Structures are given as C-alpha cells and as structure tokens.
mmCIF file of C-alpha atoms in Angstrom:
data_model
loop_
_atom_site.group_PDB
_atom_site.id
_atom_site.type_symbol
_atom_site.label_atom_id
_atom_site.label_comp_id
_atom_site.label_asym_id
_atom_site.label_seq_id
_atom_site.Cartn_x
_atom_site.Cartn_y
_atom_site.Cartn_z
ATOM 1 C CA MET A 1 -68.030 26.769 -20.240
ATOM 2 C CA LEU A 2 -68.527 26.906 -16.461
ATOM 3 C CA SER A 3 -64.949 27.919 -15.739
ATOM 4 C CA SER A 4 -65.634 31.418 -17.157
ATOM 5 C CA PHE A 5 -67.729 32.085 -14.014
ATOM 6 C CA LEU A 6 -64.962 31.355 -11.506
ATOM 7 C CA PRO A 7 -64.222 34.619 -9.716
ATOM 8 C CA MET A 8 -65.657 32.866 -6.678
ATOM 9 C CA LEU A 9 -64.412 31.984 -3.221
ATOM 10 C CA PHE A 10 -62.349 28.939 -4.183
ATOM 11 C CA SER A 11 -59.813 28.373 -6.965
ATOM 12 C CA LYS A 12 -60.501 25.818 -9.685
ATOM 13 C CA ASP A 13 -57.568 23.781 -8.406
ATOM 14 C CA TYR A 14 -58.954 23.657 -4.898
ATOM 15 C CA VAL A 15 -62.443 22.636 -6.130
ATOM 16 C CA GLY A 16 -60.785 19.872 -8.169
ATOM 17 C CA TYR A 17 -58.886 18.736 -5.089
ATOM 18 C CA LEU A 18 -62.086 18.701 -3.031
ATOM 19 C CA SER A 19 -63.839 16.650 -5.705
ATOM 20 C CA ARG A 20 -61.093 14.027 -5.744
ATOM 21 C CA GLN A 21 -61.108 13.871 -1.931
ATOM 22 C CA VAL A 22 -64.858 13.396 -1.817
ATOM 23 C CA VAL A 23 -64.605 10.464 -4.246
ATOM 24 C CA ARG A 24 -61.686 8.941 -2.386
ATOM 25 C CA ARG A 25 -63.439 9.143 0.985
ATOM 26 C CA LEU A 26 -66.749 7.852 -0.377
ATOM 27 C CA VAL A 27 -64.971 4.827 -1.903
ATOM 28 C CA GLU A 28 -62.996 4.230 1.301
ATOM 29 C CA ALA A 29 -66.222 4.393 3.373
ATOM 30 C CA LYS A 30 -67.789 1.957 0.893
ATOM 31 C CA MET A 31 -70.593 4.430 0.253
ATOM 32 C CA ILE A 32 -69.956 4.195 -3.504
ATOM 33 C CA ARG A 33 -68.261 1.755 -5.841
ATOM 34 C CA THR A 34 -66.604 2.842 -9.028
ATOM 35 C CA ASP A 35 -63.890 1.611 -11.304
ATOM 36 C CA LYS A 36 -63.567 5.140 -12.742
ATOM 37 C CA PRO A 37 -63.012 7.519 -9.815
ATOM 38 C CA ALA A 38 -61.572 10.233 -12.108
ATOM 39 C CA ILE A 39 -64.853 10.453 -14.040
ATOM 40 C CA VAL A 40 -66.872 10.609 -10.836
ATOM 41 C CA ALA A 41 -64.552 13.354 -9.537
ATOM 42 C CA GLU A 42 -65.002 15.326 -12.787
ATOM 43 C CA ARG A 43 -68.768 15.187 -12.407
ATOM 44 C CA ILE A 44 -68.597 16.265 -8.772
ATOM 45 C CA ASN A 45 -66.205 19.051 -9.788
ATOM 46 C CA ALA A 46 -68.653 20.299 -12.454
ATOM 47 C CA GLY A 47 -71.503 20.261 -9.931
ATOM 48 C CA LEU A 48 -69.497 22.149 -7.336
ATOM 49 C CA ILE A 49 -68.393 24.798 -9.816
ATOM 50 C CA GLU A 50 -71.988 25.189 -10.980
ATOM 51 C CA GLU A 51 -73.210 25.762 -7.445
ATOM 52 C CA LEU A 52 -70.322 27.985 -6.410
ATOM 53 C CA SER A 53 -70.692 30.206 -9.428
ATOM 54 C CA LEU A 54 -74.483 30.709 -8.999
ATOM 55 C CA GLU A 55 -74.069 33.959 -7.063
ATOM 56 C CA ASP A 56 -71.790 35.372 -9.748
ATOM 57 C CA ARG A 57 -74.373 34.574 -12.447
ATOM 58 C CA ILE A 58 -77.151 36.159 -10.400
ATOM 59 C CA ASN A 59 -75.024 39.283 -9.892
ATOM 60 C CA ASP A 60 -74.404 39.501 -13.616
ATOM 61 C CA GLU A 61 -78.143 39.220 -14.296
ATOM 62 C CA VAL A 62 -78.886 41.939 -11.744
ATOM 63 C CA ARG A 63 -76.421 44.277 -13.481
ATOM 64 C CA VAL A 64 -78.115 43.686 -16.833
ATOM 65 C CA ILE A 65 -81.560 44.364 -15.356
ATOM 66 C CA LEU A 66 -80.450 47.549 -13.597
ATOM 67 C CA GLU A 67 -78.677 48.784 -16.725
ATOM 68 C CA ALA A 68 -82.011 48.501 -18.596
ATOM 69 C CA PHE A 69 -83.692 50.628 -15.949
ATOM 70 C CA GLN A 70 -80.836 53.056 -15.405
ATOM 71 C CA ASP A 71 -82.729 56.109 -16.760
ATOM 72 C CA ASP A 72 -85.782 55.382 -14.605
ATOM 73 C CA MET A 73 -83.605 54.967 -11.556
ATOM 74 C CA LEU A 74 -81.896 58.321 -12.195
ATOM 75 C CA LYS A 75 -85.254 60.083 -12.599
ATOM 76 C CA SER A 76 -86.685 58.585 -9.429
ATOM 77 C CA GLY A 77 -83.490 59.044 -7.404
ATOM 78 C CA ALA A 78 -83.206 55.360 -6.598
ATOM 79 C CA SER A 79 -79.991 54.173 -5.039
ATOM 80 C CA TYR A 80 -78.043 51.683 -7.195
ATOM 81 C CA PRO A 81 -76.779 49.613 -4.215
ATOM 82 C CA GLU A 82 -80.283 49.490 -2.722
ATOM 83 C CA MET A 83 -81.851 48.478 -6.039
ATOM 84 C CA PHE A 84 -79.060 45.937 -6.607
ATOM 85 C CA LYS A 85 -79.876 44.302 -3.275
ATOM 86 C CA LYS A 86 -83.643 44.267 -3.961
ATOM 87 C CA VAL A 87 -83.285 42.777 -7.466
ATOM 88 C CA LYS A 88 -80.750 40.239 -6.252
ATOM 89 C CA ASN A 89 -83.118 39.116 -3.482
ATOM 90 C CA GLU A 90 -85.911 38.705 -6.044
ATOM 91 C CA LEU A 91 -83.723 36.667 -8.395
ATOM 92 C CA THR A 92 -82.483 34.560 -5.511
ATOM 93 C CA ARG A 93 -86.094 33.719 -4.623
ATOM 94 C CA LYS A 94 -86.955 33.117 -8.310
ATOM 95 C CA TYR A 95 -84.099 30.611 -8.684
ATOM 96 C CA LYS A 96 -84.669 29.185 -5.202
ATOM 97 C CA ALA A 97 -81.039 29.760 -4.495
ATOM 98 C CA VAL A 98 -79.324 29.743 -1.132
ATOM 99 C CA LEU A 99 -76.537 32.288 -1.054
#
C-alpha cells in the first residue's frame, strides 16, 4: 500500500533499519518498554514511509490538477513549471505539510 509511493530520498531497507535503530535506542535509554520491539519498529517504519512519501503524493495530485487545466493553461500561455510550483504550494498549505 504505502510502498508504492517510495521513489523518495531513502530506500525501504534504510527506513526499516532506521526504525529498528530508533526502537533499540529508545529501549536502551529506557524511554519505552516493549516485549515486541519488532511490532513497534514496523509501526515506526509505516509512519516514516507515510511522511517521507508525502511530497510524492502531493506532486502526483498537482499533475492531475494541471492535466485537468491543460487547455486553459495553453490558451493563457501559463508556464507548466510555474503553475506546478504554485499549485504545489497551495496543496502544501492545504495539507499543512512541511516539505
């Protein structure tokens, strides 16, 4: 499900590694207690992938929006890169995302 959005900065393997390290260090620092660190690491992994793939999902949504207005953009002479940036900024605000 989430892994289909992974053309992001980090590989799935690296994100998994980071998740396991976070759990290990939190347990060692006695900040959390768990008898199922693998399950905690899986949940952290899912959260990290969700956050890291947010920009990819926003970019996909921008492309869909601009495709719908392609004819209007051609008529008005609007620049695709400029419109992409404007729409992306609007969606980023809408989703309260930090990219």
